[in-house]
PDB file of C-alpha atoms and ligand atoms in Angstrom:
ATOM      1  CA  MET A1045       0.000   0.000   0.000  1.00 96.00           C
ATOM      2  CA  ALA A1046       1.237   3.445  -0.851  1.00 98.00           C
ATOM      3  CA  LYS A1047       0.712   6.351   1.520  1.00 98.00           C
ATOM      4  CA  VAL A1048      -0.326   9.417  -0.400  1.00 98.00           C
ATOM      5  CA  TYR A1049      -1.075  13.007   0.552  1.00 98.00           C
ATOM      6  CA  ILE A1050      -3.738  14.793  -1.456  1.00 98.00           C
ATOM      7  CA  GLY A1051      -4.435  18.524  -1.403  1.00 98.00           C
ATOM      8  CA  LEU A1052      -8.064  19.584  -1.694  1.00 98.00           C
ATOM      9  CA  GLY A1053      -9.372  23.000  -2.632  1.00 97.00           C
ATOM     10  CA  SER A1054     -12.717  24.550  -3.503  1.00 96.00           C
ATOM     11  CA  ASN A1055     -13.891  28.103  -4.080  1.00 94.00           C
ATOM     12  CA  ILE A1056     -17.280  27.738  -5.745  1.00 93.00           C
ATOM     13  CA  GLY A1057     -20.654  27.024  -4.124  1.00 93.00           C
ATOM     14  CA  ASN A1058     -20.783  24.982  -0.930  1.00 96.00           C
ATOM     15  CA  ARG A1059     -17.031  24.532  -0.593  1.00 97.00           C
ATOM     16  CA  GLN A1060     -17.138  22.338   2.487  1.00 98.00           C
ATOM     17  CA  GLN A1061     -19.683  20.045   0.876  1.00 98.00           C
ATOM     18  CA  HIS A1062     -17.588  19.678  -2.287  1.00 97.00           C
ATOM     19  CA  ILE A1063     -14.613  18.639  -0.178  1.00 98.00           C
ATOM     20  CA  LYS A1064     -16.752  16.188   1.814  1.00 98.00           C
ATOM     21  CA  ASN A1065     -18.153  14.772  -1.417  1.00 98.00           C
ATOM     22  CA  ALA A1066     -14.675  14.308  -2.876  1.00 98.00           C
ATOM     23  CA  ILE A1067     -13.575  12.369   0.215  1.00 98.00           C
ATOM     24  CA  HIS A1068     -16.752  10.292   0.003  1.00 98.00           C
ATOM     25  CA  GLU A1069     -16.010   9.480  -3.653  1.00 98.00           C
ATOM     26  CA  LEU A1070     -12.470   8.386  -2.800  1.00 98.00           C
ATOM     27  CA  LYS A1071     -13.810   6.092  -0.072  1.00 98.00           C
ATOM     28  CA  ALA A1072     -16.399   4.695  -2.471  1.00 97.00           C
ATOM     29  CA  LYS A1073     -13.503   3.662  -4.721  1.00 96.00           C
ATOM     30  CA  GLY A1074     -11.929   1.658  -1.905  1.00 95.00           C
ATOM     31  CA  ILE A1075      -9.437   4.245  -0.735  1.00 97.00           C
ATOM     32  CA  SER A1076      -8.732   4.426   3.005  1.00 97.00           C
ATOM     33  CA  ILE A1077      -8.550   7.902   4.468  1.00 98.00           C
ATOM     34  CA  ILE A1078      -6.021   7.699   7.289  1.00 98.00           C
ATOM     35  CA  ALA A1079      -5.788  11.362   8.276  1.00 98.00           C
ATOM     36  CA  GLN A1080      -7.645  14.534   7.496  1.00 98.00           C
ATOM     37  CA  SER A1081      -6.538  18.083   8.290  1.00 98.00           C
ATOM     38  CA  SER A1082      -8.898  20.817   9.278  1.00 98.00           C
ATOM     39  CA  LEU A1083     -10.073  23.065   6.467  1.00 98.00           C
ATOM     40  CA  ILE A1084      -8.692  26.582   6.235  1.00 98.00           C
ATOM     41  CA  GLU A1085      -9.941  29.590   4.292  1.00 98.00           C
ATOM     42  CA  THR A1086      -7.301  31.107   2.029  1.00 97.00           C
ATOM     43  CA  ASP A1087      -6.993  33.942  -0.474  1.00 96.00           C
ATOM     44  CA  PRO A1088      -6.761  32.941  -4.150  1.00 94.00           C
ATOM     45  CA  GLN A1089      -3.214  32.954  -5.534  1.00 90.00           C
ATOM     46  CA  GLY A1090      -2.987  34.373  -9.027  1.00 85.00           C
ATOM     47  CA  GLY A1091      -5.586  33.657 -11.670  1.00 84.00           C
ATOM     48  CA  PRO A1092      -8.683  35.793 -12.312  1.00 86.00           C
ATOM     49  CA  LEU A1093     -10.713  37.682  -9.691  1.00 88.00           C
ATOM     50  CA  GLN A1094     -12.382  34.911  -7.675  1.00 91.00           C
ATOM     51  CA  GLY A1095     -13.665  33.969  -4.249  1.00 94.00           C
ATOM     52  CA  LYS A1096     -11.701  32.657  -1.283  1.00 96.00           C
ATOM     53  CA  TYR A1097     -10.751  29.003  -1.099  1.00 96.00           C
ATOM     54  CA  LEU A1098     -11.317  26.334   1.455  1.00 98.00           C
ATOM     55  CA  ASN A1099      -8.227  24.098   1.538  1.00 98.00           C
ATOM     56  CA  GLY A1100      -7.245  20.930   3.327  1.00 98.00           C
ATOM     57  CA  VAL A1101      -4.995  17.892   3.008  1.00 98.00           C
ATOM     58  CA  ILE A1102      -5.777  14.218   3.502  1.00 98.00           C
ATOM     59  CA  ALA A1103      -3.536  11.190   3.867  1.00 98.00           C
ATOM     60  CA  ILE A1104      -4.745   8.055   2.119  1.00 98.00           C
ATOM     61  CA  GLU A1105      -3.614   4.486   1.561  1.00 98.00           C
ATOM     62  CA  THR A1106      -4.096   2.931  -1.834  1.00 98.00           C
ATOM     63  CA  ASN A1107      -2.947   0.171  -4.143  1.00 97.00           C
ATOM     64  CA  LEU A1108      -3.477   2.414  -7.174  1.00 98.00           C
ATOM     65  CA  SER A1109      -0.392   3.531  -9.064  1.00 98.00           C
ATOM     66  CA  PRO A1110       0.277   7.287  -9.280  1.00 98.00           C
ATOM     67  CA  ASP A1111      -1.209   7.382 -12.801  1.00 98.00           C
ATOM     68  CA  GLU A1112      -4.265   5.377 -11.777  1.00 98.00           C
ATOM     69  CA  LEU A1113      -4.778   7.659  -8.797  1.00 98.00           C
ATOM     70  CA  LEU A1114      -4.536  10.774 -11.000  1.00 98.00           C
ATOM     71  CA  HIS A1115      -7.108   9.234 -13.305  1.00 98.00           C
ATOM     72  CA  LEU A1116      -9.417   8.665 -10.342  1.00 98.00           C
ATOM     73  CA  THR A1117      -8.949  12.147  -8.859  1.00 98.00           C
ATOM     74  CA  GLN A1118      -9.605  13.725 -12.253  1.00 96.00           C
ATOM     75  CA  SER A1119     -12.773  11.686 -12.721  1.00 96.00           C
ATOM     76  CA  ILE A1120     -13.950  12.819  -9.261  1.00 97.00           C
ATOM     77  CA  GLU A1121     -13.217  16.457 -10.201  1.00 95.00           C
ATOM     78  CA  GLN A1122     -15.382  16.008 -13.275  1.00 94.00           C
ATOM     79  CA  LYS A1123     -18.151  14.232 -11.394  1.00 94.00           C
ATOM     80  CA  LEU A1124     -18.298  17.026  -8.810  1.00 94.00           C
ATOM     81  CA  GLY A1125     -18.799  19.552 -11.543  1.00 87.00           C
ATOM     82  CA  ARG A1126     -15.370  20.899 -12.306  1.00 81.00           C
ATOM     83  CA  ARG A1127     -15.703  22.282 -15.792  1.00 79.00           C
ATOM     84  CA  HIS A1128     -13.329  25.137 -16.366  1.00 67.00           C
ATOM     85  CA  ARG A1129      -9.765  23.955 -16.404  1.00 66.00           C
ATOM     86  CA  GLU A1130      -8.143  27.367 -16.314  1.00 75.00           C
ATOM     87  CA  ARG A1131      -4.969  27.134 -14.253  1.00 75.00           C
ATOM     88  CA  ASN A1132      -5.433  28.875 -10.880  1.00 79.00           C
ATOM     89  CA  GLY A1133      -9.023  29.608 -11.922  1.00 82.00           C
ATOM     90  CA  PRO A1134     -12.133  29.099  -9.781  1.00 86.00           C
ATOM     91  CA  ARG A1135     -13.197  25.480  -9.265  1.00 88.00           C
ATOM     92  CA  THR A1136     -15.756  23.411  -7.400  1.00 93.00           C
ATOM     93  CA  ILE A1137     -13.004  20.987  -6.461  1.00 95.00           C
ATOM     94  CA  ASP A1138      -9.298  20.550  -7.061  1.00 95.00           C
ATOM     95  CA  LEU A1139      -7.567  17.328  -6.039  1.00 97.00           C
ATOM     96  CA  ASP A1140      -3.794  17.448  -6.317  1.00 98.00           C
ATOM     97  CA  ILE A1141      -1.441  14.575  -5.592  1.00 98.00           C
ATOM     98  CA  LEU A1142       1.136  16.138  -3.293  1.00 98.00           C
ATOM     99  CA  LEU A1143       3.285  13.172  -2.262  1.00 98.00           C
ATOM    100  CA  TYR A1144       3.156   9.492  -3.176  1.00 98.00           C
ATOM    101  CA  ASP A1145       5.342   7.480  -0.772  1.00 98.00           C
ATOM    102  CA  GLN A1146       8.918   8.496  -1.567  1.00 96.00           C
ATOM    103  CA  VAL A1147       8.225   8.483  -5.315  1.00 98.00           C
ATOM    104  CA  THR A1148       9.695  11.153  -7.577  1.00 98.00           C
ATOM    105  CA  LEU A1149       8.288  11.112 -11.084  1.00 98.00           C
ATOM    106  CA  THR A1150       7.578  13.331 -14.039  1.00 98.00           C
ATOM    107  CA  ASN A1151       5.643  12.290 -17.099  1.00 97.00           C
ATOM    108  CA  SER A1152       3.454  14.153 -19.561  1.00 97.00           C
ATOM    109  CA  HIS A1153       0.533  14.485 -17.153  1.00 97.00           C
ATOM    110  CA  LEU A1154       1.909  13.983 -13.660  1.00 98.00           C
ATOM    111  CA  THR A1155       4.698  15.391 -11.501  1.00 98.00           C
ATOM    112  CA  VAL A1156       5.226  14.022  -7.992  1.00 98.00           C
ATOM    113  CA  PRO A1157       5.944  15.532  -5.526  1.00 98.00           C
ATOM    114  CA  HIS A1158       3.626  18.326  -6.630  1.00 98.00           C
ATOM    115  CA  PRO A1159       6.059  20.922  -8.005  1.00 97.00           C
ATOM    116  CA  ARG A1160       4.504  23.961  -6.347  1.00 96.00           C
ATOM    117  CA  MET A1161       3.537  22.587  -2.943  1.00 97.00           C
ATOM    118  CA  LYS A1162       6.540  23.974  -1.082  1.00 97.00           C
ATOM    119  CA  GLU A1163       5.611  27.547  -1.989  1.00 96.00           C
ATOM    120  CA  ARG A1164       2.013  27.216  -0.861  1.00 97.00           C
ATOM    121  CA  ASP A1165       0.944  27.984   2.680  1.00 97.00           C
ATOM    122  CA  PHE A1166      -2.498  26.618   1.829  1.00 98.00           C
ATOM    123  CA  VAL A1167      -0.813  23.223   1.347  1.00 98.00           C
ATOM    124  CA  LEU A1168       1.937  23.403   3.979  1.00 98.00           C
ATOM    125  CA  LYS A1169      -0.296  24.530   6.828  1.00 98.00           C
ATOM    126  CA  PRO A1170      -2.810  21.681   6.636  1.00 98.00           C
ATOM    127  CA  LEU A1171      -0.064  19.193   5.725  1.00 98.00           C
ATOM    128  CA  SER A1172       1.945  20.140   8.802  1.00 98.00           C
ATOM    129  CA  GLU A1173      -1.134  19.529  10.916  1.00 98.00           C
ATOM    130  CA  ILE A1174      -1.292  15.851   9.909  1.00 98.00           C
ATOM    131  CA  ALA A1175       2.389  15.233   8.988  1.00 98.00           C
ATOM    132  CA  PRO A1176       4.676  17.766  10.687  1.00 97.00           C
ATOM    133  CA  GLU A1177       7.782  15.598  10.159  1.00 96.00           C
ATOM    134  CA  ILE A1178       7.196  15.500   6.398  1.00 96.00           C
ATOM    135  CA  VAL A1179       6.975  19.275   6.168  1.00 96.00           C
ATOM    136  CA  LYS A1180      10.193  19.569   8.173  1.00 95.00           C
ATOM    137  CA  ASP A1181      11.932  17.103   5.829  1.00 94.00           C
ATOM    138  CA  LEU A1182      10.734  18.989   2.745  1.00 92.00           C
ATOM    139  CA  PHE A1183      12.852  21.927   3.787  1.00 92.00           C
ATOM    140  CA  HIS A1184      15.892  19.939   4.811  1.00 84.00           C
ATOM    141  CA  GLU A1185      16.551  17.668   1.852  1.00 67.00           C
ATOM    142  CA  ASN A1186      17.642  19.955  -1.022  1.00 56.00           C
ATOM    143  CA  HIS A1187      19.041  22.975   0.765  1.00 50.00           C
TER     144      HIS A1187
HETATM  145  P1  ATP B2328      -1.675  23.509  -9.747  1.00 79.69           P
HETATM  146  O1  ATP B2328      -1.210  22.167 -10.280  1.00 79.69           O
HETATM  147  O2  ATP B2328      -0.646  24.585  -9.861  1.00 79.69           O
HETATM  148  O3  ATP B2328      -2.242  23.412  -8.348  1.00 79.69           O
HETATM  149  P2  ATP B2328      -4.286  23.319 -10.818  1.00 79.69           P
HETATM  150  O4  ATP B2328      -4.477  22.348  -9.690  1.00 79.69           O
HETATM  151  O5  ATP B2328      -5.267  24.422 -10.962  1.00 79.69           O
HETATM  152  O6  ATP B2328      -2.829  23.970 -10.709  1.00 79.69           O
HETATM  153  P3  ATP B2328      -5.306  21.531 -12.728  1.00 79.69           P
HETATM  154  O7  ATP B2328      -6.122  22.223 -13.738  1.00 79.69           O
HETATM  155  O8  ATP B2328      -6.017  20.854 -11.584  1.00 79.69           O
HETATM  156  O9  ATP B2328      -4.204  22.546 -12.158  1.00 79.69           O
HETATM  157  O10 ATP B2328      -4.397  20.427 -13.377  1.00 79.69           O
HETATM  158  C1  ATP B2328      -3.623  20.710 -14.500  1.00 79.69           C
HETATM  159  C2  ATP B2328      -2.844  19.460 -14.872  1.00 79.69           C
HETATM  160  O11 ATP B2328      -1.852  19.205 -13.887  1.00 79.69           O
HETATM  161  C3  ATP B2328      -3.660  18.195 -14.876  1.00 79.69           C
HETATM  162  O12 ATP B2328      -4.180  17.945 -16.156  1.00 79.69           O
HETATM  163  C4  ATP B2328      -2.682  17.112 -14.449  1.00 79.69           C
HETATM  164  O13 ATP B2328      -2.388  16.209 -15.501  1.00 79.69           O
HETATM  165  C5  ATP B2328      -1.432  17.884 -14.096  1.00 79.69           C
HETATM  166  N1  ATP B2328      -0.706  17.443 -12.912  1.00 79.69           N
HETATM  167  C6  ATP B2328       0.647  17.302 -12.884  1.00 79.69           C
HETATM  168  N2  ATP B2328       1.064  16.896 -11.694  1.00 79.69           N
HETATM  169  C7  ATP B2328      -0.042  16.767 -10.918  1.00 79.69           C
HETATM  170  C8  ATP B2328      -0.237  16.364  -9.567  1.00 79.69           C
HETATM  171  N3  ATP B2328       0.793  16.025  -8.772  1.00 79.69           N
HETATM  172  N4  ATP B2328      -1.500  16.312  -9.088  1.00 79.69           N
HETATM  173  C9  ATP B2328      -2.555  16.660  -9.885  1.00 79.69           C
HETATM  174  N5  ATP B2328      -2.420  17.054 -11.189  1.00 79.69           N
HETATM  175  C10 ATP B2328      -1.180  17.106 -11.688  1.00 79.69           C
HETATM  176 MG1   MG B2329      -4.056  22.756  -7.667  1.00 79.69          MG
HETATM  177 MG1   MG B2330      -5.158  20.343  -9.824  1.00 79.69          MG
END
């Protein structure tokens, strides 16, 4: 089983419900949720004028490969009504794979660890709540 951290964000409609629904969909696909951060409200970073986000991070265990997991998270984004794929644009739900075990990989559609996570307080804050040692390590490995 791989241990994976997923970042969740929503800034359209009932944000908390979208996040709950996304977690429900993951569970329905046999994924175990082993930790869940609290949700924090954050200002949008870049992109068009848009509402504030609700962000959180979950830890899961899965037998899916990174690519299979991306496929699943993208299908959940679609199912929960994510339509506009503008980068940094408003969305009902965004599910980003932050870390997948110790895996480092880049292919045409997936980069792990998520390349921008270290610059994002809206990721680091909830991640440090459920995995403080991982956040510490992130800033000690490639100094
Ligand atoms: P950001 O990735 O900067 O948070 P975003 O989440 O708004 O931006 P999306 O529109 O959700 O970006 O995704 C754009 C593309 O990013 C997706 O089509 C996906 O293939 C790719 N991608 C690359 N690495 C990852 C990752 N670790 N997790 C999720 N998507 C990824
Ligand atoms: Mg994102
Ligand atoms: Mg995304």
